[in-house]
Amino acid sequence: MNDLKGPTTIILKDLKIQFYIFTAITLVLVTIYNMVGYYVSPDNFYPFISGPIYGILLFLPFFMFGDAFKSTIGLGGTRTNYLTSLIISYSLFIVSLMIVHNVLFQLSELITDKTGSTTHIFHFASLFGASNALSYFWVDVLIGIFFVGTGTIVSAALYRFGYIWMLGIALGISVFGFLWFTLGDMSGILKWTLENMYLSLHLLGGLGIVCIVLTYPLIKQVTLKL
């Protein structure tokens, strides 16, 4: 098997199906919301279309050790090849999906302007002071990287250590977080986050990248489970 071409082709074959499905779902949502805004004209109508796209980016990594992984290893590929191909494929998937998301968002805004509809699609970028199409797209990409990164490392840890160990780790982190939140002084962190929301978003994107990098030692020696 070619070092990266084979695994990337296998992964992209699955992602292409997901891309078509969630593009169609988002298009249907935009159509329905614009019909409601035009024919019903409710006041303060700010529907949300990002849920399905963000959802698939968060949960998709939990299928990373499915048929694509088994096929790659079975055809002679290495775990390093697979993870590299996964990063390439996920990057293409995030960018493609966010392009579609923002094109449909801008199309909805255009329809609203031209028809007098009351529909104004809510976009997360509005919370971060984004003011143009490029910044809207960039906010989506950062959120996508964070979701995919955290989902990938959790999925790898579950596959490597099993659910019992991960449940214990999650419980320990939850207890520590609860004690820190209730007994510690969070005001400074919360204030800084609210005052620097755009920077905080970039830090989340960076955290997603770090999580993906840390996935490598988790799956480097992982055994293939049938």
mmCIF file of C-alpha atoms in Angstrom:
data_model
loop_
_atom_site.group_PDB
_atom_site.id
_atom_site.type_symbol
_atom_site.label_atom_id
_atom_site.label_comp_id
_atom_site.label_asym_id
_atom_site.label_seq_id
_atom_site.Cartn_x
_atom_site.Cartn_y
_atom_site.Cartn_z
ATOM 1 C CA MET A 1 0.000 0.000 0.000
ATOM 2 C CA ASN A 2 1.259 3.462 -0.892
ATOM 3 C CA ASP A 3 2.404 5.216 2.303
ATOM 4 C CA LEU A 4 -0.421 7.785 2.452
ATOM 5 C CA LYS A 5 -2.457 7.451 -0.723
ATOM 6 C CA GLY A 6 -4.102 4.187 0.265
ATOM 7 C CA PRO A 7 -5.219 5.123 3.819
ATOM 8 C CA THR A 8 -6.269 8.619 2.704
ATOM 9 C CA THR A 9 -8.398 7.176 -0.103
ATOM 10 C CA ILE A 10 -10.125 4.789 2.294
ATOM 11 C CA ILE A 11 -10.861 7.514 4.856
ATOM 12 C CA LEU A 12 -11.997 10.076 2.265
ATOM 13 C CA LYS A 13 -14.389 7.540 0.787
ATOM 14 C CA ASP A 14 -16.270 7.428 4.093
ATOM 15 C CA LEU A 15 -15.987 11.179 4.683
ATOM 16 C CA LYS A 16 -17.380 11.955 1.236
ATOM 17 C CA ILE A 17 -20.625 10.229 2.162
ATOM 18 C CA GLN A 18 -20.804 12.182 5.428
ATOM 19 C CA PHE A 19 -20.102 15.402 3.539
ATOM 20 C CA TYR A 20 -23.041 14.843 1.179
ATOM 21 C CA ILE A 21 -25.378 13.851 4.014
ATOM 22 C CA PHE A 22 -24.667 16.851 6.225
ATOM 23 C CA THR A 23 -24.602 19.274 3.309
ATOM 24 C CA ALA A 24 -28.089 18.056 2.421
ATOM 25 C CA ILE A 25 -29.261 18.354 6.044
ATOM 26 C CA THR A 26 -27.957 21.913 6.314
ATOM 27 C CA LEU A 27 -29.536 22.861 2.977
ATOM 28 C CA VAL A 28 -32.888 21.496 4.127
ATOM 29 C CA LEU A 29 -32.648 23.491 7.377
ATOM 30 C CA VAL A 30 -31.841 26.703 5.502
ATOM 31 C CA THR A 31 -34.756 26.103 3.127
ATOM 32 C CA ILE A 32 -37.230 25.427 5.933
ATOM 33 C CA TYR A 33 -36.090 28.383 8.017
ATOM 34 C CA ASN A 34 -36.320 30.767 5.076
ATOM 35 C CA MET A 35 -39.781 29.517 4.212
ATOM 36 C CA VAL A 36 -40.854 30.117 7.817
ATOM 37 C CA GLY A 37 -39.283 33.575 7.779
ATOM 38 C CA TYR A 38 -40.995 34.496 4.529
ATOM 39 C CA TYR A 39 -44.453 32.980 4.981
ATOM 40 C CA VAL A 40 -44.865 33.163 8.773
ATOM 41 C CA SER A 41 -42.541 36.116 9.480
ATOM 42 C CA PRO A 42 -42.022 35.564 13.228
ATOM 43 C CA ASP A 43 -40.316 38.365 15.134
ATOM 44 C CA ASN A 44 -36.720 37.931 16.297
ATOM 45 C CA PHE A 45 -36.300 34.747 14.284
ATOM 46 C CA TYR A 46 -32.676 33.631 14.662
ATOM 47 C CA PRO A 47 -32.552 29.890 13.888
ATOM 48 C CA PHE A 48 -29.400 27.800 14.231
ATOM 49 C CA ILE A 49 -28.140 25.594 11.378
ATOM 50 C CA SER A 50 -24.688 24.678 12.708
ATOM 51 C CA GLY A 51 -25.797 21.908 15.065
ATOM 52 C CA PRO A 52 -25.601 18.962 12.622
ATOM 53 C CA ILE A 53 -22.220 20.082 11.241
ATOM 54 C CA TYR A 54 -20.642 20.686 14.648
ATOM 55 C CA GLY A 55 -22.166 17.445 15.886
ATOM 56 C CA ILE A 56 -20.633 15.272 13.152
ATOM 57 C CA LEU A 57 -17.222 16.909 13.672
ATOM 58 C CA LEU A 58 -17.374 16.072 17.377
ATOM 59 C CA PHE A 59 -18.593 12.483 17.033
ATOM 60 C CA LEU A 60 -16.871 11.454 13.788
ATOM 61 C CA PRO A 61 -13.523 10.691 15.510
ATOM 62 C CA PHE A 62 -15.235 8.031 17.616
ATOM 63 C CA PHE A 63 -15.392 5.919 14.453
ATOM 64 C CA MET A 64 -11.691 6.380 13.649
ATOM 65 C CA PHE A 65 -10.850 2.786 14.598
ATOM 66 C CA GLY A 66 -13.467 1.243 12.348
ATOM 67 C CA ASP A 67 -13.131 -0.280 8.895
ATOM 68 C CA ALA A 68 -10.675 2.349 7.621
ATOM 69 C CA PHE A 69 -8.184 1.575 10.404
ATOM 70 C CA LYS A 70 -8.547 -2.194 10.033
ATOM 71 C CA SER A 71 -8.202 -1.989 6.248
ATOM 72 C CA THR A 72 -5.089 0.174 6.492
ATOM 73 C CA ILE A 73 -3.352 -2.173 8.922
ATOM 74 C CA GLY A 74 -4.577 -5.247 7.072
ATOM 75 C CA LEU A 75 -3.124 -3.987 3.776
ATOM 76 C CA GLY A 76 0.286 -3.358 5.296
ATOM 77 C CA GLY A 77 -0.029 0.264 6.366
ATOM 78 C CA THR A 78 1.373 1.516 9.660
ATOM 79 C CA ARG A 79 -0.384 3.311 12.473
ATOM 80 C CA THR A 80 1.681 6.402 11.671
ATOM 81 C CA ASN A 81 0.483 6.274 8.057
ATOM 82 C CA TYR A 82 -3.082 5.974 9.249
ATOM 83 C CA LEU A 83 -2.899 8.893 11.696
ATOM 84 C CA THR A 84 -1.213 11.129 9.100
ATOM 85 C CA SER A 85 -3.847 10.213 6.527
ATOM 86 C CA LEU A 86 -6.539 10.841 9.139
ATOM 87 C CA ILE A 87 -5.210 14.363 9.807
ATOM 88 C CA ILE A 88 -5.081 15.141 6.079
ATOM 89 C CA SER A 89 -8.586 13.780 5.515
ATOM 90 C CA TYR A 90 -10.092 15.523 8.540
ATOM 91 C CA SER A 91 -8.498 18.829 7.470
ATOM 92 C CA LEU A 92 -10.053 18.564 4.006
ATOM 93 C CA PHE A 93 -13.369 17.553 5.537
ATOM 94 C CA ILE A 94 -13.434 20.482 7.976
ATOM 95 C CA VAL A 95 -12.550 23.051 5.317
ATOM 96 C CA SER A 96 -15.036 21.651 2.785
ATOM 97 C CA LEU A 97 -17.874 21.417 5.286
ATOM 98 C CA MET A 98 -17.257 24.935 6.600
ATOM 99 C CA ILE A 99 -17.180 26.367 3.092
ATOM 100 C CA VAL A 100 -20.600 24.860 2.448
ATOM 101 C CA HIS A 101 -21.841 26.032 5.844
ATOM 102 C CA ASN A 102 -20.819 29.625 5.206
ATOM 103 C CA VAL A 103 -22.013 29.694 1.597
ATOM 104 C CA LEU A 104 -25.451 28.595 2.775
ATOM 105 C CA PHE A 105 -25.313 31.133 5.613
ATOM 106 C CA GLN A 106 -24.499 33.978 3.212
ATOM 107 C CA LEU A 107 -27.158 32.731 0.781
ATOM 108 C CA SER A 108 -29.747 32.847 3.559
ATOM 109 C CA GLU A 109 -28.757 36.407 4.426
ATOM 110 C CA LEU A 110 -29.056 37.370 0.746
ATOM 111 C CA ILE A 111 -32.530 35.825 0.533
ATOM 112 C CA THR A 112 -33.561 37.743 3.652
ATOM 113 C CA ASP A 113 -32.343 41.016 2.165
ATOM 114 C CA LYS A 114 -34.072 40.433 -1.178
ATOM 115 C CA THR A 115 -37.410 39.059 0.049
ATOM 116 C CA GLY A 116 -38.051 40.843 3.333
ATOM 117 C CA SER A 117 -37.972 37.573 5.253
ATOM 118 C CA THR A 118 -37.439 37.783 8.996
ATOM 119 C CA THR A 119 -34.953 34.888 8.991
ATOM 120 C CA HIS A 120 -31.486 35.738 10.285
ATOM 121 C CA ILE A 121 -29.409 32.590 10.733
ATOM 122 C CA PHE A 122 -27.446 32.650 13.980
ATOM 123 C CA HIS A 123 -23.721 32.177 13.435
ATOM 124 C CA PHE A 124 -21.295 31.556 16.302
ATOM 125 C CA ALA A 125 -18.892 34.051 14.754
ATOM 126 C CA SER A 126 -21.212 36.867 15.820
ATOM 127 C CA LEU A 127 -20.208 36.145 19.431
ATOM 128 C CA PHE A 128 -16.560 36.846 18.622
ATOM 129 C CA GLY A 129 -16.917 40.150 16.819
ATOM 130 C CA ALA A 130 -16.502 38.688 13.321
ATOM 131 C CA SER A 131 -17.451 41.195 10.647
ATOM 132 C CA ASN A 132 -16.910 39.574 7.240
ATOM 133 C CA ALA A 133 -17.298 36.279 5.401
ATOM 134 C CA LEU A 134 -13.638 35.302 5.811
ATOM 135 C CA SER A 135 -13.668 35.788 9.595
ATOM 136 C CA TYR A 136 -16.933 33.849 9.822
ATOM 137 C CA PHE A 137 -15.308 30.970 7.960
ATOM 138 C CA TRP A 138 -12.192 31.129 10.154
ATOM 139 C CA VAL A 139 -14.247 30.960 13.355
ATOM 140 C CA ASP A 140 -15.977 27.852 12.003
ATOM 141 C CA VAL A 141 -12.639 26.237 11.155
ATOM 142 C CA LEU A 142 -11.243 26.883 14.646
ATOM 143 C CA ILE A 143 -14.342 25.399 16.274
ATOM 144 C CA GLY A 144 -14.129 22.422 13.915
ATOM 145 C CA ILE A 145 -10.461 21.813 14.777
ATOM 146 C CA PHE A 146 -11.263 21.934 18.493
ATOM 147 C CA PHE A 147 -14.144 19.466 18.174
ATOM 148 C CA VAL A 148 -12.217 17.041 15.967
ATOM 149 C CA GLY A 149 -9.087 17.279 18.119
ATOM 150 C CA THR A 150 -10.826 16.590 21.422
ATOM 151 C CA GLY A 151 -12.953 13.854 19.889
ATOM 152 C CA THR A 152 -9.883 12.203 18.364
ATOM 153 C CA ILE A 153 -7.839 12.028 21.556
ATOM 154 C CA VAL A 154 -10.799 10.775 23.604
ATOM 155 C CA SER A 155 -11.532 8.128 20.983
ATOM 156 C CA ALA A 156 -7.885 7.024 20.933
ATOM 157 C CA ALA A 157 -7.755 6.864 24.741
ATOM 158 C CA LEU A 158 -10.952 4.800 24.860
ATOM 159 C CA TYR A 159 -9.570 2.378 22.290
ATOM 160 C CA ARG A 160 -6.188 2.115 24.012
ATOM 161 C CA PHE A 161 -7.219 1.912 27.684
ATOM 162 C CA GLY A 162 -10.835 0.778 27.576
ATOM 163 C CA TYR A 163 -13.983 2.238 29.089
ATOM 164 C CA ILE A 164 -13.258 1.303 32.715
ATOM 165 C CA TRP A 165 -9.962 3.198 32.867
ATOM 166 C CA MET A 166 -11.428 6.160 30.967
ATOM 167 C CA LEU A 167 -14.410 6.272 33.302
ATOM 168 C CA GLY A 168 -12.028 6.493 36.263
ATOM 169 C CA ILE A 169 -9.973 9.228 34.584
ATOM 170 C CA ALA A 170 -13.117 11.166 33.685
ATOM 171 C CA LEU A 171 -14.378 10.864 37.260
ATOM 172 C CA GLY A 172 -11.061 12.123 38.637
ATOM 173 C CA ILE A 173 -11.011 15.099 36.263
ATOM 174 C CA SER A 174 -14.644 15.887 37.085
ATOM 175 C CA VAL A 175 -13.975 15.883 40.841
ATOM 176 C CA PHE A 176 -10.893 18.067 40.401
ATOM 177 C CA GLY A 177 -12.808 20.462 38.153
ATOM 178 C CA PHE A 178 -15.729 20.648 40.579
ATOM 179 C CA LEU A 179 -13.469 21.400 43.544
ATOM 180 C CA TRP A 180 -11.537 23.996 41.573
ATOM 181 C CA PHE A 181 -14.735 25.656 40.386
ATOM 182 C CA THR A 182 -16.392 25.722 43.821
ATOM 183 C CA LEU A 183 -13.382 26.388 46.069
ATOM 184 C CA GLY A 184 -11.044 28.257 43.739
ATOM 185 C CA ASP A 185 -11.280 31.784 42.379
ATOM 186 C CA MET A 186 -12.470 31.540 38.770
ATOM 187 C CA SER A 187 -13.334 35.218 38.375
ATOM 188 C CA GLY A 188 -9.971 36.154 36.892
ATOM 189 C CA ILE A 189 -10.070 33.411 34.266
ATOM 190 C CA LEU A 190 -13.689 34.116 33.361
ATOM 191 C CA LYS A 191 -13.042 37.846 33.099
ATOM 192 C CA TRP A 192 -10.006 37.336 30.868
ATOM 193 C CA THR A 193 -11.927 34.904 28.644
ATOM 194 C CA LEU A 194 -14.845 37.302 28.188
ATOM 195 C CA GLU A 195 -12.510 40.191 27.441
ATOM 196 C CA ASN A 196 -10.466 38.156 24.966
ATOM 197 C CA MET A 197 -13.042 35.885 23.342
ATOM 198 C CA TYR A 198 -11.456 35.919 19.885
ATOM 199 C CA LEU A 199 -8.049 35.030 21.316
ATOM 200 C CA SER A 200 -9.664 32.369 23.504
ATOM 201 C CA LEU A 201 -11.166 30.820 20.381
ATOM 202 C CA HIS A 202 -7.704 30.582 18.828
ATOM 203 C CA LEU A 203 -6.440 28.935 22.008
ATOM 204 C CA LEU A 204 -9.213 26.358 21.684
ATOM 205 C CA GLY A 205 -8.169 25.712 18.090
ATOM 206 C CA GLY A 206 -4.581 25.308 19.279
ATOM 207 C CA LEU A 207 -5.770 22.902 21.979
ATOM 208 C CA GLY A 208 -7.459 20.835 19.279
ATOM 209 C CA ILE A 209 -4.179 20.607 17.359
ATOM 210 C CA VAL A 210 -2.304 19.619 20.538
ATOM 211 C CA CYS A 211 -4.878 16.870 21.184
ATOM 212 C CA ILE A 212 -4.376 15.485 17.688
ATOM 213 C CA VAL A 213 -0.587 15.478 18.147
ATOM 214 C CA LEU A 214 -0.934 13.702 21.506
ATOM 215 C CA THR A 215 -3.017 11.038 19.792
ATOM 216 C CA TYR A 216 0.131 9.671 18.139
ATOM 217 C CA PRO A 217 1.722 8.090 21.249
ATOM 218 C CA LEU A 218 -1.678 6.618 22.135
ATOM 219 C CA ILE A 219 -2.124 4.685 18.897
ATOM 220 C CA LYS A 220 1.529 4.081 18.019
ATOM 221 C CA GLN A 221 1.531 0.651 19.680
ATOM 222 C CA VAL A 222 -2.208 0.047 19.865
ATOM 223 C CA THR A 223 -3.327 -3.493 19.072
ATOM 224 C CA LEU A 224 -5.800 -4.220 16.323
ATOM 225 C CA LYS A 225 -9.125 -5.286 17.819
ATOM 226 C CA LEU A 226 -11.440 -7.369 15.668
#
